[in-house]
PDB file of C-alpha atoms in Angstrom:
ATOM      1  CA  LYS T   1      -0.014   0.077   0.094  1.00  0.00           C
ATOM      2  CA  ALA T   2       1.433   3.369  -0.933  1.00  0.00           C
ATOM      3  CA  GLY T   3       2.234   5.821   1.819  1.00  0.00           C
ATOM      4  CA  VAL T   4       1.243   9.427   2.109  1.00  0.00           C
ATOM      5  CA  THR T   5       2.610  11.485  -0.777  1.00  0.00           C
ATOM      6  CA  GLN T   6       3.378  15.078  -0.610  1.00  0.00           C
ATOM      7  CA  THR T   7       4.205  17.415  -3.520  1.00  0.00           C
ATOM      8  CA  PRO T   8       6.321  19.295  -4.122  1.00  0.00           C
ATOM      9  CA  ARG T   9       9.059  18.031  -1.884  1.00  0.00           C
ATOM     10  CA  TYR T  10      11.040  21.436  -2.029  1.00  0.00           C
ATOM     11  CA  LEU T  11      10.151  24.838  -3.030  1.00  0.00           C
ATOM     12  CA  ILE T  12      11.361  28.296  -2.800  1.00  0.00           C
ATOM     13  CA  LYS T  13       9.189  31.429  -2.699  1.00  0.00           C
ATOM     14  CA  THR T  14       9.634  35.112  -2.027  1.00  0.00           C
ATOM     15  CA  ARG T  15       7.773  37.191   0.575  1.00  0.00           C
ATOM     16  CA  GLY T  16       4.302  38.229  -0.622  1.00  0.00           C
ATOM     17  CA  GLN T  17       3.785  35.219  -2.840  1.00  0.00           C
ATOM     18  CA  GLN T  18       1.387  32.402  -2.082  1.00  0.00           C
ATOM     19  CA  VAL T  19       2.017  28.633  -2.191  1.00  0.00           C
ATOM     20  CA  THR T  20      -0.047  25.524  -2.583  1.00  0.00           C
ATOM     21  CA  LEU T  21       1.131  22.346  -1.151  1.00  0.00           C
ATOM     22  CA  SER T  22      -0.581  18.952  -2.010  1.00  0.00           C
ATOM     23  CA  CYS T  23      -1.061  15.745  -0.014  1.00  0.00           C
ATOM     24  CA  SER T  24      -2.203  12.341  -1.145  1.00  0.00           C
ATOM     25  CA  PRO T  25      -3.336  10.165   1.830  1.00  0.00           C
ATOM     26  CA  ILE T  26      -3.140   6.344   2.065  1.00  0.00           C
ATOM     27  CA  SER T  27      -5.752   4.709   0.164  1.00  0.00           C
ATOM     28  CA  GLY T  28      -8.857   4.358   2.360  1.00  0.00           C
ATOM     29  CA  HIS T  29      -7.865   7.114   4.825  1.00  0.00           C
ATOM     30  CA  ARG T  30     -10.433   9.815   5.000  1.00  0.00           C
ATOM     31  CA  SER T  31      -8.668  12.025   7.528  1.00  0.00           C
ATOM     32  CA  VAL T  32      -5.883  14.378   6.591  1.00  0.00           C
ATOM     33  CA  SER T  33      -4.015  16.576   9.010  1.00  0.00           C
ATOM     34  CA  TRP T  34      -1.451  19.210   8.401  1.00  0.00           C
ATOM     35  CA  TYR T  35       1.301  20.149  10.779  1.00  0.00           C
ATOM     36  CA  GLN T  36       4.275  22.810  10.454  1.00  0.00           C
ATOM     37  CA  GLN T  37       7.764  22.010  11.748  1.00  0.00           C
ATOM     38  CA  THR T  38      10.308  24.526  12.414  1.00  0.00           C
ATOM     39  CA  PRO T  39      13.575  24.448  14.516  1.00  0.00           C
ATOM     40  CA  GLY T  40      12.087  27.080  16.913  1.00  0.00           C
ATOM     41  CA  GLN T  41       8.457  26.111  17.431  1.00  0.00           C
ATOM     42  CA  GLY T  42       8.697  22.308  16.666  1.00  0.00           C
ATOM     43  CA  LEU T  43       5.703  20.552  15.304  1.00  0.00           C
ATOM     44  CA  GLN T  44       2.551  22.628  15.409  1.00  0.00           C
ATOM     45  CA  PHE T  45      -0.934  21.459  14.324  1.00  0.00           C
ATOM     46  CA  LEU T  46      -2.488  23.400  11.486  1.00  0.00           C
ATOM     47  CA  PHE T  47      -5.826  21.747  10.658  1.00  0.00           C
ATOM     48  CA  GLU T  48      -7.470  18.415  10.062  1.00  0.00           C
ATOM     49  CA  TYR T  49      -9.973  17.475   7.301  1.00  0.00           C
ATOM     50  CA  PHE T  50     -12.366  14.623   7.194  1.00  0.00           C
ATOM     51  CA  SER T  51     -14.917  14.104   4.368  1.00  0.00           C
ATOM     52  CA  GLU T  52     -14.040  17.423   2.842  1.00  0.00           C
ATOM     53  CA  THR T  53     -14.930  19.247   6.088  1.00  0.00           C
ATOM     54  CA  GLN T  54     -12.429  21.062   8.377  1.00  0.00           C
ATOM     55  CA  ARG T  55     -12.897  19.325  11.668  1.00  0.00           C
ATOM     56  CA  ASN T  56     -10.265  21.250  13.769  1.00  0.00           C
ATOM     57  CA  LYS T  57      -7.895  24.054  13.442  1.00  0.00           C
ATOM     58  CA  GLY T  58      -4.611  25.124  15.177  1.00  0.00           C
ATOM     59  CA  ASN T  59      -3.554  28.614  16.257  1.00  0.00           C
ATOM     60  CA  PHE T  60      -2.483  29.986  12.798  1.00  0.00           C
ATOM     61  CA  PRO T  61      -3.441  33.117  10.945  1.00  0.00           C
ATOM     62  CA  GLY T  62      -5.934  33.157   8.263  1.00  0.00           C
ATOM     63  CA  ARG T  63      -3.356  33.215   5.698  1.00  0.00           C
ATOM     64  CA  PHE T  64      -3.120  29.424   6.144  1.00  0.00           C
ATOM     65  CA  SER T  65      -6.042  27.579   4.741  1.00  0.00           C
ATOM     66  CA  GLY T  66      -6.789  24.146   3.311  1.00  0.00           C
ATOM     67  CA  ARG T  67      -9.369  21.944   1.669  1.00  0.00           C
ATOM     68  CA  GLN T  68      -9.952  18.458   0.971  1.00  0.00           C
ATOM     69  CA  PHE T  69     -11.436  16.819  -2.080  1.00  0.00           C
ATOM     70  CA  SER T  70     -13.896  13.981  -2.531  1.00  0.00           C
ATOM     71  CA  ASN T  71     -11.026  11.536  -3.130  1.00  0.00           C
ATOM     72  CA  SER T  72      -9.662  12.591   0.360  1.00  0.00           C
ATOM     73  CA  ARG T  73      -6.616  14.310  -1.328  1.00  0.00           C
ATOM     74  CA  SER T  74      -5.925  17.639   0.393  1.00  0.00           C
ATOM     75  CA  GLU T  75      -4.199  20.984  -0.329  1.00  0.00           C
ATOM     76  CA  MET T  76      -3.139  23.608   1.937  1.00  0.00           C
ATOM     77  CA  ASN T  77      -2.485  27.191   0.822  1.00  0.00           C
ATOM     78  CA  VAL T  78      -0.457  29.970   2.482  1.00  0.00           C
ATOM     79  CA  SER T  79      -1.018  33.447   1.106  1.00  0.00           C
ATOM     80  CA  THR T  80       1.153  36.601   1.514  1.00  0.00           C
ATOM     81  CA  LEU T  81       4.217  34.537   2.516  1.00  0.00           C
ATOM     82  CA  GLU T  82       6.343  35.732   5.365  1.00  0.00           C
ATOM     83  CA  LEU T  83       9.967  34.739   6.131  1.00  0.00           C
ATOM     84  CA  GLY T  84       8.708  33.069   9.098  1.00  0.00           C
ATOM     85  CA  ASP T  85       6.637  30.566   7.073  1.00  0.00           C
ATOM     86  CA  SER T  86       9.771  28.869   6.117  1.00  0.00           C
ATOM     87  CA  ALA T  87       9.240  25.366   7.496  1.00  0.00           C
ATOM     88  CA  LEU T  88       8.680  21.722   6.674  1.00  0.00           C
ATOM     89  CA  TYR T  89       5.037  21.110   6.147  1.00  0.00           C
ATOM     90  CA  LEU T  90       4.000  17.662   7.112  1.00  0.00           C
ATOM     91  CA  CYS T  91       0.780  16.016   6.036  1.00  0.00           C
ATOM     92  CA  ALA T  92      -0.569  13.090   7.981  1.00  0.00           C
ATOM     93  CA  SER T  93      -3.507  10.666   7.249  1.00  0.00           C
ATOM     94  CA  ARG T  94      -5.646   8.183   9.210  1.00  0.00           C
ATOM     95  CA  PRO T  95      -8.808   6.164   8.552  1.00  0.00           C
ATOM     96  CA  THR T  96     -10.995   8.438  10.861  1.00  0.00           C
ATOM     97  CA  THR T  97     -10.686  11.284  12.983  1.00  0.00           C
ATOM     98  CA  ALA T  98     -10.350   9.333  16.291  1.00  0.00           C
ATOM     99  CA  THR T  99      -7.321  10.454  18.261  1.00  0.00           C
ATOM    100  CA  THR T 100      -6.613   6.801  19.016  1.00  0.00           C
ATOM    101  CA  GLY T 101      -5.779   6.098  15.426  1.00  0.00           C
ATOM    102  CA  GLU T 102      -2.206   6.285  14.253  1.00  0.00           C
ATOM    103  CA  LEU T 103      -1.014   9.203  12.134  1.00  0.00           C
ATOM    104  CA  PHE T 104       0.850   8.125   8.995  1.00  0.00           C
ATOM    105  CA  PHE T 105       3.240  11.035   7.894  1.00  0.00           C
ATOM    106  CA  GLY T 106       4.413  11.896   4.630  1.00  0.00           C
ATOM    107  CA  GLU T 107       8.088  13.098   4.092  1.00  0.00           C
ATOM    108  CA  GLY T 108       6.955  16.672   3.915  1.00  0.00           C
ATOM    109  CA  SER T 109       7.192  19.753   1.694  1.00  0.00           C
ATOM    110  CA  ARG T 110      10.139  21.992   2.543  1.00  0.00           C
ATOM    111  CA  LEU T 111       9.283  25.655   1.897  1.00  0.00           C
ATOM    112  CA  THR T 112      11.974  28.302   1.850  1.00  0.00           C
ATOM    113  CA  VAL T 113      10.611  31.909   1.838  1.00  0.00           C
ATOM    114  CA  LEU T 114      13.199  34.484   0.736  1.00  0.00           C
TER     115      LEU T 114
ATOM    116  CA  ALA A   1      -4.840  23.125  26.966  1.00  0.00           C
ATOM    117  CA  GLN A   2      -2.466  20.277  26.912  1.00  0.00           C
ATOM    118  CA  SER A   3       1.458  20.555  26.752  1.00  0.00           C
ATOM    119  CA  VAL A   4       4.349  18.351  26.279  1.00  0.00           C
ATOM    120  CA  THR A   5       7.867  18.683  27.677  1.00  0.00           C
ATOM    121  CA  GLN A   6      11.019  16.822  26.504  1.00  0.00           C
ATOM    122  CA  PRO A   7      13.804  18.113  28.838  1.00  0.00           C
ATOM    123  CA  ASP A   8      16.626  16.740  26.967  1.00  0.00           C
ATOM    124  CA  ILE A   9      17.189  18.504  23.632  1.00  0.00           C
ATOM    125  CA  HIS A  10      20.160  16.087  22.760  1.00  0.00           C
ATOM    126  CA  ILE A  11      21.162  12.732  24.250  1.00  0.00           C
ATOM    127  CA  THR A  12      24.400  10.756  23.367  1.00  0.00           C
ATOM    128  CA  VAL A  13      24.494   6.959  23.905  1.00  0.00           C
ATOM    129  CA  SER A  14      27.043   4.463  23.039  1.00  0.00           C
ATOM    130  CA  GLU A  15      25.973   1.627  20.908  1.00  0.00           C
ATOM    131  CA  GLY A  16      24.680  -1.263  22.874  1.00  0.00           C
ATOM    132  CA  ALA A  17      23.919   0.905  25.977  1.00  0.00           C
ATOM    133  CA  SER A  18      20.522   1.297  27.332  1.00  0.00           C
ATOM    134  CA  LEU A  19      18.307   4.459  26.548  1.00  0.00           C
ATOM    135  CA  GLU A  20      15.646   6.429  28.314  1.00  0.00           C
ATOM    136  CA  LEU A  21      14.134   9.562  26.828  1.00  0.00           C
ATOM    137  CA  ARG A  22      11.929  11.601  29.060  1.00  0.00           C
ATOM    138  CA  CYS A  23       8.573  13.205  28.537  1.00  0.00           C
ATOM    139  CA  ASN A  24       6.412  15.074  30.794  1.00  0.00           C
ATOM    140  CA  TYR A  25       2.857  16.173  29.746  1.00  0.00           C
ATOM    141  CA  SER A  26       0.219  18.501  31.089  1.00  0.00           C
ATOM    142  CA  TYR A  27      -3.421  17.553  30.598  1.00  0.00           C
ATOM    143  CA  GLY A  28      -6.413  17.593  32.998  1.00  0.00           C
ATOM    144  CA  ALA A  29      -7.852  14.243  32.009  1.00  0.00           C
ATOM    145  CA  THR A  30      -6.405  10.845  30.990  1.00  0.00           C
ATOM    146  CA  PRO A  31      -4.352  11.678  27.893  1.00  0.00           C
ATOM    147  CA  TYR A  32      -3.605   9.786  24.884  1.00  0.00           C
ATOM    148  CA  LEU A  33       0.177   9.464  24.658  1.00  0.00           C
ATOM    149  CA  PHE A  34       2.437   8.714  21.659  1.00  0.00           C
ATOM    150  CA  TRP A  35       6.062   8.656  20.742  1.00  0.00           C
ATOM    151  CA  TYR A  36       7.126   9.261  17.179  1.00  0.00           C
ATOM    152  CA  VAL A  37      10.487   8.945  15.559  1.00  0.00           C
ATOM    153  CA  GLN A  38      11.766  11.186  12.685  1.00  0.00           C
ATOM    154  CA  SER A  39      14.953  10.138  10.618  1.00  0.00           C
ATOM    155  CA  PRO A  40      16.659  12.819   8.630  1.00  0.00           C
ATOM    156  CA  GLY A  41      14.611  13.658   5.590  1.00  0.00           C
ATOM    157  CA  GLN A  42      11.769  11.657   6.668  1.00  0.00           C
ATOM    158  CA  GLY A  43       8.285  12.031   8.000  1.00  0.00           C
ATOM    159  CA  LEU A  44       7.337  10.739  11.456  1.00  0.00           C
ATOM    160  CA  GLN A  45       6.789   7.093  12.330  1.00  0.00           C
ATOM    161  CA  LEU A  46       4.820   5.881  15.332  1.00  0.00           C
ATOM    162  CA  LEU A  47       6.800   3.942  17.787  1.00  0.00           C
ATOM    163  CA  LEU A  48       4.144   3.289  20.362  1.00  0.00           C
ATOM    164  CA  LYS A  49       1.019   4.635  21.908  1.00  0.00           C
ATOM    165  CA  TYR A  50      -0.941   4.484  25.287  1.00  0.00           C
ATOM    166  CA  PHE A  51      -4.663   5.051  25.773  1.00  0.00           C
ATOM    167  CA  SER A  52      -5.516   3.004  28.859  1.00  0.00           C
ATOM    168  CA  GLY A  53      -4.889  -0.277  30.488  1.00  0.00           C
ATOM    169  CA  ASP A  54      -1.473  -1.662  31.146  1.00  0.00           C
ATOM    170  CA  THR A  55       0.877   1.260  31.844  1.00  0.00           C
ATOM    171  CA  LEU A  56       3.851  -0.277  30.248  1.00  0.00           C
ATOM    172  CA  VAL A  57       3.480  -0.450  26.473  1.00  0.00           C
ATOM    173  CA  GLN A  58       5.475  -2.173  23.895  1.00  0.00           C
ATOM    174  CA  GLY A  59       6.300  -0.693  20.429  1.00  0.00           C
ATOM    175  CA  ILE A  60       8.209  -1.270  17.284  1.00  0.00           C
ATOM    176  CA  LYS A  61      11.909  -1.681  17.065  1.00  0.00           C
ATOM    177  CA  GLY A  62      12.437  -2.856  20.530  1.00  0.00           C
ATOM    178  CA  PHE A  63      11.086   0.349  22.274  1.00  0.00           C
ATOM    179  CA  GLU A  64       8.825   0.461  25.408  1.00  0.00           C
ATOM    180  CA  ALA A  65       7.349   3.217  27.350  1.00  0.00           C
ATOM    181  CA  GLU A  66       5.710   3.597  30.804  1.00  0.00           C
ATOM    182  CA  PHE A  67       2.854   5.758  31.784  1.00  0.00           C
ATOM    183  CA  LYS A  68       3.108   7.155  35.247  1.00  0.00           C
ATOM    184  CA  ARG A  69       0.170   9.319  36.254  1.00  0.00           C
ATOM    185  CA  SER A  70       1.583  10.406  39.389  1.00  0.00           C
ATOM    186  CA  GLN A  71       4.498  11.934  37.734  1.00  0.00           C
ATOM    187  CA  SER A  72       2.702  12.923  34.310  1.00  0.00           C
ATOM    188  CA  SER A  73       5.372  11.010  32.710  1.00  0.00           C
ATOM    189  CA  PHE A  74       5.592   8.804  29.544  1.00  0.00           C
ATOM    190  CA  ASN A  75       9.291   8.026  29.239  1.00  0.00           C
ATOM    191  CA  LEU A  76      10.573   5.930  26.298  1.00  0.00           C
ATOM    192  CA  ARG A  77      13.140   3.187  26.871  1.00  0.00           C
ATOM    193  CA  LYS A  78      15.257   0.682  24.899  1.00  0.00           C
ATOM    194  CA  PRO A  79      17.530  -2.003  26.611  1.00  0.00           C
ATOM    195  CA  SER A  80      20.344  -1.769  23.915  1.00  0.00           C
ATOM    196  CA  VAL A  81      20.436   0.834  21.123  1.00  0.00           C
ATOM    197  CA  HIS A  82      21.642   0.356  17.550  1.00  0.00           C
ATOM    198  CA  TRP A  83      23.410   2.922  15.488  1.00  0.00           C
ATOM    199  CA  SER A  84      20.122   2.905  13.285  1.00  0.00           C
ATOM    200  CA  ASP A  85      18.296   4.431  16.179  1.00  0.00           C
ATOM    201  CA  ALA A  86      20.038   7.700  15.715  1.00  0.00           C
ATOM    202  CA  ALA A  87      17.129  10.041  14.996  1.00  0.00           C
ATOM    203  CA  GLU A  88      14.726  12.767  16.399  1.00  0.00           C
ATOM    204  CA  TYR A  89      12.275  11.508  18.965  1.00  0.00           C
ATOM    205  CA  PHE A  90       8.961  13.265  19.660  1.00  0.00           C
ATOM    206  CA  CYS A  91       6.555  12.644  22.483  1.00  0.00           C
ATOM    207  CA  ALA A  92       2.946  13.760  21.788  1.00  0.00           C
ATOM    208  CA  VAL A  93      -0.334  14.267  23.694  1.00  0.00           C
ATOM    209  CA  GLY A  94      -3.836  13.975  22.134  1.00  0.00           C
ATOM    210  CA  THR A  95      -7.299  14.445  23.317  1.00  0.00           C
ATOM    211  CA  ASN A  96     -10.663  13.582  21.932  1.00  0.00           C
ATOM    212  CA  SER A  97     -12.886  16.390  23.386  1.00  0.00           C
ATOM    213  CA  GLY A  98     -15.969  18.043  22.256  1.00  0.00           C
ATOM    214  CA  GLY A  99     -17.047  15.138  19.911  1.00  0.00           C
ATOM    215  CA  GLY A 100     -14.284  15.860  17.462  1.00  0.00           C
ATOM    216  CA  ALA A 101     -10.703  15.000  17.096  1.00  0.00           C
ATOM    217  CA  ASP A 102      -8.114  17.417  18.154  1.00  0.00           C
ATOM    218  CA  GLY A 103      -4.616  17.647  16.765  1.00  0.00           C
ATOM    219  CA  LEU A 104      -1.760  16.200  18.457  1.00  0.00           C
ATOM    220  CA  THR A 105       0.491  18.412  20.714  1.00  0.00           C
ATOM    221  CA  PHE A 106       4.139  17.624  20.391  1.00  0.00           C
ATOM    222  CA  GLY A 107       7.260  18.163  22.460  1.00  0.00           C
ATOM    223  CA  LYS A 108      10.179  19.856  20.829  1.00  0.00           C
ATOM    224  CA  GLY A 109      11.971  16.600  20.400  1.00  0.00           C
ATOM    225  CA  THR A 110      15.201  14.933  21.599  1.00  0.00           C
ATOM    226  CA  HIS A 111      17.920  14.415  19.163  1.00  0.00           C
ATOM    227  CA  LEU A 112      19.500  11.020  19.828  1.00  0.00           C
ATOM    228  CA  ILE A 113      23.243  10.570  18.923  1.00  0.00           C
ATOM    229  CA  ILE A 114      24.769   7.129  18.954  1.00  0.00           C
ATOM    230  CA  GLN A 115      28.465   6.741  19.667  1.00  0.00           C
ATOM    231  CA  PRO A 116      30.258   3.727  18.154  1.00  0.00           C
TER     232      PRO A 116
END
């Protein structure tokens, strides 16, 4: 069974631009979560989608948004990029939203903002 | 709100020696606790988890962890480390409040270095 796939793996943007990251979950998994990982703040929860609906959201500004499609694939978008948005963005999937379910992580999309 | 503290940023252990990584959490109710491992350039992989029942849980790769409610701790242990265990280890706490799932709260991680 294929794992969680994230694209692109690496990208460089400049301040003020916007970026869209994509995540394909494991087949059969309907929940997709996004996390931001930085050296200073560590891993921080962005949001979780299930059945095309956002179920929970972390403490991030409105510039960070996401969506989920009917095939469970998810995208996250960051608008008006700031230097501090440079991070590894990790996507994780699981069959349902139950916290007891194991999160399966992708390898991440590394965003550099110049 | 819940929080997780991993007091050790870096730990160096000789190959073959035992290992204990510390994790303390803060949460008002019984937490769901996890240990994840991240190798360089990789995503996170679940090592083990605790929800209820036996406070000593076994995981993959020979790891185990013990939940101690009185100490609000969930320390990770391995009796004999291998060079391939060098990685970043994250402790996390989860809840399931309000009828919906919440995101996991992760500690800052412990970087494990294995000396030959």
